[in-house]
PDB file of C-alpha atoms in Angstrom:
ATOM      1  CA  UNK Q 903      16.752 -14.604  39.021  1.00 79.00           C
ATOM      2  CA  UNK Q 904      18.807 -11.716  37.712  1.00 92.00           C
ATOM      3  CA  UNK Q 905      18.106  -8.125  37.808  1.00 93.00           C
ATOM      4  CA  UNK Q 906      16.811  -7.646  34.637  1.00 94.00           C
ATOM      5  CA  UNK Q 907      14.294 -10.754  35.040  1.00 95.00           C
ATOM      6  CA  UNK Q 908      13.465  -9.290  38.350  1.00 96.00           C
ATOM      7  CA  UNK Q 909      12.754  -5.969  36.823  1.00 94.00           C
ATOM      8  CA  UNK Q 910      10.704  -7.383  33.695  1.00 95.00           C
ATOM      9  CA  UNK Q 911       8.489  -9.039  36.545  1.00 95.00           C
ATOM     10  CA  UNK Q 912       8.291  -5.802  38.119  1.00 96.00           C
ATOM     11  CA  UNK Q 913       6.980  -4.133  34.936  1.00 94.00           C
ATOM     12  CA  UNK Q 914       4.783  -6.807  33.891  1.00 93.00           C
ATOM     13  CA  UNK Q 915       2.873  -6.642  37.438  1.00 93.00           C
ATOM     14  CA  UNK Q 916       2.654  -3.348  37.225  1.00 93.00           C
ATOM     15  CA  UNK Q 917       0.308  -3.851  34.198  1.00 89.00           C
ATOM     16  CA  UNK Q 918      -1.994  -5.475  37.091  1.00 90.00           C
ATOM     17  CA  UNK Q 919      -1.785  -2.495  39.389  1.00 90.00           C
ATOM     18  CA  UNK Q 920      -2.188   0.019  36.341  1.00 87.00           C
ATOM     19  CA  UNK Q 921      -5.255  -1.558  34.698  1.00 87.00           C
ATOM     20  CA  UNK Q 922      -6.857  -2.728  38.276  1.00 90.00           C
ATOM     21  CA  UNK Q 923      -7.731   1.144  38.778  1.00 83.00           C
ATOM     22  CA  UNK Q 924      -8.440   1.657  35.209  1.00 83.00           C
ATOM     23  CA  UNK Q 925     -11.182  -1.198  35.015  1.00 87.00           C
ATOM     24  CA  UNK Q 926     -12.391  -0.325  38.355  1.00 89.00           C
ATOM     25  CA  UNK Q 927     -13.052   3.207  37.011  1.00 86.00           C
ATOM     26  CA  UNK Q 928     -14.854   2.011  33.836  1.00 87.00           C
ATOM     27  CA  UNK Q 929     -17.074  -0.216  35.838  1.00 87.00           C
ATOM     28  CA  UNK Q 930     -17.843   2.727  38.421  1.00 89.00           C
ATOM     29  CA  UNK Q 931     -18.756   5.205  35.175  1.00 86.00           C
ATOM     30  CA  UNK Q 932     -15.460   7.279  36.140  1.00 85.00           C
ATOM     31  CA  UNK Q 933     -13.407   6.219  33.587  1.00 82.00           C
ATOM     32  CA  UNK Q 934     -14.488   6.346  29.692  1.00 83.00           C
ATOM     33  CA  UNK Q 935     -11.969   4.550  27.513  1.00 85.00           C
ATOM     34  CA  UNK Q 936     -12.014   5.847  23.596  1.00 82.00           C
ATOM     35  CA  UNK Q 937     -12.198   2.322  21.997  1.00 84.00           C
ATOM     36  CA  UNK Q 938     -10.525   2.984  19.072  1.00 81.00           C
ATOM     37  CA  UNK Q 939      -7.599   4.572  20.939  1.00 80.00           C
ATOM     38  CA  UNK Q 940      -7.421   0.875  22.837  1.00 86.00           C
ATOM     39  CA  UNK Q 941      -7.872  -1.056  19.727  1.00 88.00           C
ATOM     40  CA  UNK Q 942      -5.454   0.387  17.797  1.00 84.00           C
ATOM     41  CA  UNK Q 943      -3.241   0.841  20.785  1.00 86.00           C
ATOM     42  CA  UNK Q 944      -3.794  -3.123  21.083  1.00 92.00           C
ATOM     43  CA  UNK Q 945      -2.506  -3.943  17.427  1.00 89.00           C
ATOM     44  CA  UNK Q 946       0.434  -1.474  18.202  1.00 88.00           C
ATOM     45  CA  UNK Q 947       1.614  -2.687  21.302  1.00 93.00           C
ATOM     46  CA  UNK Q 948       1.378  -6.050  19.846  1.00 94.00           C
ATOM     47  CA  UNK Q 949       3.451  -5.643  16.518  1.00 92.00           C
ATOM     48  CA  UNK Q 950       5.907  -3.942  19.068  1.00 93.00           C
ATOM     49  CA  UNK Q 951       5.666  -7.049  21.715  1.00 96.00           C
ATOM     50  CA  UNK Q 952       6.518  -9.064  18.280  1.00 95.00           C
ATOM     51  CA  UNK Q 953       9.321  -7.361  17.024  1.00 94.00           C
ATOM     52  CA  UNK Q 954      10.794  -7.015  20.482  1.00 96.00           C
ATOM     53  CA  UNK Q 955      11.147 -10.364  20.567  1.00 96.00           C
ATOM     54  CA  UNK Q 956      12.741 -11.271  17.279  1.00 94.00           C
ATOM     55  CA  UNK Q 957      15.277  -9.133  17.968  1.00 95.00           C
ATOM     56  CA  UNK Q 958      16.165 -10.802  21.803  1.00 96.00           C
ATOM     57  CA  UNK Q 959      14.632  -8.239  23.960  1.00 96.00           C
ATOM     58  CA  UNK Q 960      14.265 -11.009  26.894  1.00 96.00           C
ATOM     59  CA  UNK Q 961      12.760  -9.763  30.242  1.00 96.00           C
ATOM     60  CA  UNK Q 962      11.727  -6.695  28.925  1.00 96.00           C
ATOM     61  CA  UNK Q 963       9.529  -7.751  26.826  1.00 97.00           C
ATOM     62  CA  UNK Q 964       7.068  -8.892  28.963  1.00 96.00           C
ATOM     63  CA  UNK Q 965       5.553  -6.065  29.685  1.00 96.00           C
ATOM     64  CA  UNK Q 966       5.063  -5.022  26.280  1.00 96.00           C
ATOM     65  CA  UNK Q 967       3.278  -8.248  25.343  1.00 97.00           C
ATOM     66  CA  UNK Q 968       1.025  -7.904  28.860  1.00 96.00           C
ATOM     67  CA  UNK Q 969      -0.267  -4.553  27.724  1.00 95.00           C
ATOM     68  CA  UNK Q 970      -1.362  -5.410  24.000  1.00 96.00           C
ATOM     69  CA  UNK Q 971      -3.536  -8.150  25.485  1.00 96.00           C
ATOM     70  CA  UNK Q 972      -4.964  -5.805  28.175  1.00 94.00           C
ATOM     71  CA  UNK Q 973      -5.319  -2.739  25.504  1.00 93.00           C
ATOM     72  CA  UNK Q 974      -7.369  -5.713  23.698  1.00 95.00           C
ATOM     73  CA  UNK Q 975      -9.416  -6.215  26.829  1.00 94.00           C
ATOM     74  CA  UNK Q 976     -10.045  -2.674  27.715  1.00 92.00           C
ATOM     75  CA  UNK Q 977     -10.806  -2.273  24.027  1.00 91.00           C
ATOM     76  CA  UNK Q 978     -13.583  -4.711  24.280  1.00 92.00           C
ATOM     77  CA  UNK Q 979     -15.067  -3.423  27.332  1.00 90.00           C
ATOM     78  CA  UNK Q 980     -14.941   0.243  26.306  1.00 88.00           C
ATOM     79  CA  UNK Q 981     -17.992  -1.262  23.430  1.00 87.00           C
ATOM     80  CA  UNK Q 982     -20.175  -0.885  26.240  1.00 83.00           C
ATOM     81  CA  UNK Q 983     -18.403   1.702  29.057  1.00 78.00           C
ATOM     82  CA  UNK Q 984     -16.457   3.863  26.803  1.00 78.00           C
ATOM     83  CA  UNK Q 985     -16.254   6.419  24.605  1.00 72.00           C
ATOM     84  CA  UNK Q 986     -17.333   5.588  20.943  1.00 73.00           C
ATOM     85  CA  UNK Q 987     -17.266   8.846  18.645  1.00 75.00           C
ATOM     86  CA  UNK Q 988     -14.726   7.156  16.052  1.00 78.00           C
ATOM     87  CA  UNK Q 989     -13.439  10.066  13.747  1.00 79.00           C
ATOM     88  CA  UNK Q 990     -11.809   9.890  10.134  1.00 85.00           C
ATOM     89  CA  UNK Q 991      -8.725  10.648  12.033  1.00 77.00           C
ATOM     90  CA  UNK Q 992      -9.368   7.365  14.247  1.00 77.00           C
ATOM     91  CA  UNK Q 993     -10.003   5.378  10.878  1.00 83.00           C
ATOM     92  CA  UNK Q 994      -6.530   6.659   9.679  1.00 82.00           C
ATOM     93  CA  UNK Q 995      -4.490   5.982  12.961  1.00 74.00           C
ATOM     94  CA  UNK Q 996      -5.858   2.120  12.035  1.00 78.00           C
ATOM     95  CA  UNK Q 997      -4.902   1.748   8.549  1.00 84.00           C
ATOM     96  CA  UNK Q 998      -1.277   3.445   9.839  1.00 77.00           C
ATOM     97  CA  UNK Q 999      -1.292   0.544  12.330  1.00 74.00           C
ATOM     98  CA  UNK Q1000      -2.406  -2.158  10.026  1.00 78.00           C
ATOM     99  CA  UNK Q1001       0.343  -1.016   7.638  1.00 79.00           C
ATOM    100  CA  UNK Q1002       3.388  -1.819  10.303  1.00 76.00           C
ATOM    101  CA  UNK Q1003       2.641  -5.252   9.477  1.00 79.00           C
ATOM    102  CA  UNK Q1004       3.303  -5.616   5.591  1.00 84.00           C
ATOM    103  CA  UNK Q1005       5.959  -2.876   6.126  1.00 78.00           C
ATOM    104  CA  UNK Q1006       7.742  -5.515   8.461  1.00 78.00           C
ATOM    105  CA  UNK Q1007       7.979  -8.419   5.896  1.00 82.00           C
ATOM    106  CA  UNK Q1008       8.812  -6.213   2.639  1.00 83.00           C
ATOM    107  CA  UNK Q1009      11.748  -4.854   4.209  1.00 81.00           C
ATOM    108  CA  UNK Q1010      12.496  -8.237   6.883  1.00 82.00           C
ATOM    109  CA  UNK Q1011      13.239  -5.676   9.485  1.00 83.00           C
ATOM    110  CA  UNK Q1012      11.352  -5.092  12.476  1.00 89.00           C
ATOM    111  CA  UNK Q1013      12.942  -1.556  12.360  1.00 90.00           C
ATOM    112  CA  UNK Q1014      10.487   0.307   9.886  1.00 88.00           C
ATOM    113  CA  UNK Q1015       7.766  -1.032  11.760  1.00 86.00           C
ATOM    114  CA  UNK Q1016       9.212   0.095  15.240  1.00 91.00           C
ATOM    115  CA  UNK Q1017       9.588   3.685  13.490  1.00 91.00           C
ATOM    116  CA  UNK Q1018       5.989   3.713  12.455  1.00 86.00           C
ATOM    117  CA  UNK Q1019       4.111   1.840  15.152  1.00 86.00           C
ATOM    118  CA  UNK Q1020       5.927   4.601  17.287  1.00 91.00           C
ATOM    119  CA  UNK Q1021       4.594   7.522  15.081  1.00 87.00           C
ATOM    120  CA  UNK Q1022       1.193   5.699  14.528  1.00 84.00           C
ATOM    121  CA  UNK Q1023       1.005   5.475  18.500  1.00 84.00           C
ATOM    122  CA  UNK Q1024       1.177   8.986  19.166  1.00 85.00           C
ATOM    123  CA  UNK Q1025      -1.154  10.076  16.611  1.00 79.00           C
ATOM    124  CA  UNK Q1026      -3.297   7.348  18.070  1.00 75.00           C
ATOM    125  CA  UNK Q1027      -3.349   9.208  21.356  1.00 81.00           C
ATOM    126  CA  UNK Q1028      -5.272  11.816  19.957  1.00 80.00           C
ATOM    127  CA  UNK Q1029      -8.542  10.851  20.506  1.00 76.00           C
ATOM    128  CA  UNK Q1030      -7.920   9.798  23.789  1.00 80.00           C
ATOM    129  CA  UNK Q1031      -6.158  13.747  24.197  1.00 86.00           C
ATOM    130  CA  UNK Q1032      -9.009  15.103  22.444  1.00 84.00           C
ATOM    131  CA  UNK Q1033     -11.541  13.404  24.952  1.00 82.00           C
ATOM    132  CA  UNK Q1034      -8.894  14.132  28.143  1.00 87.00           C
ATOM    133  CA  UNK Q1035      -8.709  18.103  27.193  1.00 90.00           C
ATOM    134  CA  UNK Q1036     -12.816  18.376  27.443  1.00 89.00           C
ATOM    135  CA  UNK Q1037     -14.040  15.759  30.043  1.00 89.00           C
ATOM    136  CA  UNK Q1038     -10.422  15.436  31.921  1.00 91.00           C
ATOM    137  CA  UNK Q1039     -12.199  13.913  34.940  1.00 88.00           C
ATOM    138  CA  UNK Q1040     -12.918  10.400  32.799  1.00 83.00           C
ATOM    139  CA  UNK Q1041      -9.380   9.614  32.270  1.00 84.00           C
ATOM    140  CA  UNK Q1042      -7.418   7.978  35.100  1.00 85.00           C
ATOM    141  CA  UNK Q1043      -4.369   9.417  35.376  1.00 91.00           C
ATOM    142  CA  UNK Q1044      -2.779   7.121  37.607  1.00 90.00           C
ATOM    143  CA  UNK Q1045      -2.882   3.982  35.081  1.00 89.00           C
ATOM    144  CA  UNK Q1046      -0.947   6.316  32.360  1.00 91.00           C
ATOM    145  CA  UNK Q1047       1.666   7.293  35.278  1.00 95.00           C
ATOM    146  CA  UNK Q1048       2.242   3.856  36.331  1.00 94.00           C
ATOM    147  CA  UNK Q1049       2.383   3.290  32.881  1.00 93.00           C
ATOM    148  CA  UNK Q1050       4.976   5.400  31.734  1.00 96.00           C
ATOM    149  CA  UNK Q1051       6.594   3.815  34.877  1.00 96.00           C
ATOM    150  CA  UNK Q1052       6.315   0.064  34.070  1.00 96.00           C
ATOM    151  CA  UNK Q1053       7.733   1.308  30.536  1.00 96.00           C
ATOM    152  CA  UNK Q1054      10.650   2.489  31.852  1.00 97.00           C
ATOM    153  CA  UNK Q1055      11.387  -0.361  33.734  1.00 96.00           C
ATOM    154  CA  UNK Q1056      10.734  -2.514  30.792  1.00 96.00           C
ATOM    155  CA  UNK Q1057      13.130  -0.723  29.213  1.00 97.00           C
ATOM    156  CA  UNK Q1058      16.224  -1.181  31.822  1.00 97.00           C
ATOM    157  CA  UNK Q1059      15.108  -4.749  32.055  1.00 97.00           C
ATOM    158  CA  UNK Q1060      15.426  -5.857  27.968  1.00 97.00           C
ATOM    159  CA  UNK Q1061      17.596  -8.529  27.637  1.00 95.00           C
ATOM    160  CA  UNK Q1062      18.938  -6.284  24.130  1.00 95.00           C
ATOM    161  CA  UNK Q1063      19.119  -2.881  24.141  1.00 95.00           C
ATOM    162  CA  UNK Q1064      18.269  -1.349  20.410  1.00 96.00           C
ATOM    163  CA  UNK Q1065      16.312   1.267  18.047  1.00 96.00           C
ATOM    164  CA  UNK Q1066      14.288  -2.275  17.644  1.00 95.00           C
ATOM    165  CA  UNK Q1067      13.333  -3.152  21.417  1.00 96.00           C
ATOM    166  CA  UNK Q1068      13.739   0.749  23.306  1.00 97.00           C
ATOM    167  CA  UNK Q1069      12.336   2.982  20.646  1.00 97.00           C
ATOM    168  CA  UNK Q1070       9.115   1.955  21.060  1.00 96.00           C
ATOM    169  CA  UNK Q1071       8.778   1.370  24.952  1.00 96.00           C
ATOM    170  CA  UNK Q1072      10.606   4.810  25.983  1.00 97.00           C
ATOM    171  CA  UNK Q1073       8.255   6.733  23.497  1.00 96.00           C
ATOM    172  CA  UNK Q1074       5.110   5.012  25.554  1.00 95.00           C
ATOM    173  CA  UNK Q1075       7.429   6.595  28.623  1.00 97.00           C
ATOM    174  CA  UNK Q1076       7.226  10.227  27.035  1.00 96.00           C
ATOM    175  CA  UNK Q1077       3.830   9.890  25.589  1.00 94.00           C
ATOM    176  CA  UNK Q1078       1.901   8.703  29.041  1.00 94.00           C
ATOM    177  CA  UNK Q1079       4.085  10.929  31.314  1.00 96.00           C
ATOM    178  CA  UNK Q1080       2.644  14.322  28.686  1.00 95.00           C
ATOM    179  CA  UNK Q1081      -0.824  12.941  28.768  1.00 95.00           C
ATOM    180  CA  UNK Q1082      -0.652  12.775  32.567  1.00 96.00           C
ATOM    181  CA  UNK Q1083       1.115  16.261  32.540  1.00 96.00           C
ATOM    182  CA  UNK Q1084      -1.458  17.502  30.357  1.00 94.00           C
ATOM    183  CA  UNK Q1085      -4.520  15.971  31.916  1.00 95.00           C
ATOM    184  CA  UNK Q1086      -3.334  16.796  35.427  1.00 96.00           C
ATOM    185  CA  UNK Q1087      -3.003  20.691  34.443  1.00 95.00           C
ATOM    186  CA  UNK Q1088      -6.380  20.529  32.712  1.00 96.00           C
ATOM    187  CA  UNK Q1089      -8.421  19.398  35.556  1.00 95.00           C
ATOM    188  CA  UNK Q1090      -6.592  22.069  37.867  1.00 95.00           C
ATOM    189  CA  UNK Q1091      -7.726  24.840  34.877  1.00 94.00           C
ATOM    190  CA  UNK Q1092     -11.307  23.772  34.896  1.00 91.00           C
ATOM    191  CA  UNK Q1093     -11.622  23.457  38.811  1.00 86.00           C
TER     192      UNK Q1093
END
């Protein structure tokens, strides 16, 4: 096993440690998922996961396509723990997602689709900011920290290093390590 396999292992069990907490904390009533953050997260991380591997991302990968099926999962059980105001803004951050895929085969590159998955993620964080800024205490930060973490490492570990596999994983890097930032400072304001 070489490094990079090693670290794509790494990443991909990390998904394990990051969710553990996070399901643990929707089953206790702690944690309140936004569903449509998860779904569309789900479809996101997916298209991502897909185009990462047409273009040879290798170990690295692995942790990309880990995630989409747990955003799926979380999605699912968020129906009955989470948080389900959906908002025209949610309904938007969908179609945005849904689009990535016909984008993708009119141009035959995974690139466009990289570039607006990427965009279409952070808006999709929104609702899940929106929700974090008033009831800060229902997010778990340490699944988005060891997320932003296993994303990194996901990163060193792809097999090909391009706009097409890294964009999208290192923006996941920025995005959870703000929202942590963010949620972190919020909870210390309203204490």
């Amino acid at each position: 096993m070489d490094y990079k396999d090693f670290l794509g292992v790494s990443a991909a069990l990390l998904n394990f440690v990051a969710y553990a907490g996070y399901f643990r904390g929707m089953f206790r009533g702690t944690v309140k998922p936004h569903v449509f953050s998860w779904f569309v997260w789900g479809v996101l991380t997916a298209i991502g996961y897909a185009a990462q591997v047409a273009d040879g991302g290798g170990a690295g990968t692995w942790v990309t396509g880990i995630s989409a099926v747990a955003c799926f999962i979380i999605a699912g059980f968020a129906l009955r723990h989470g948080e389900k105001a959906i908002t025209r803004s949610d309904w938007i951050t969908f179609i945005g997602a849904m689009a990535a895929i016909p984008l993708w085969i009119a141009t035959d590159s995974p690139l466009y689709s990289v570039l607006l998955i990427t965009l279409i993620d952070a808006i999709a964080f929104w609702p899940t900011f929106r929700k974090a800024w008033s009831k800060p205490q229902e997010e778990s930060v340490f699944t988005f920290a060891v997320s932003a973490l296993k994303f990194g490492l996901g990163v060193i570990a792809l097999g090909n290093i391009s706009m097409i596999t890294a964009f999208y994983p290192l923006s996941l890097v920025v995005m959870n390590t703000v929202f942590v930032v963010v949620t972190v400072l919020r909870r210390r304001a309203l204490a």
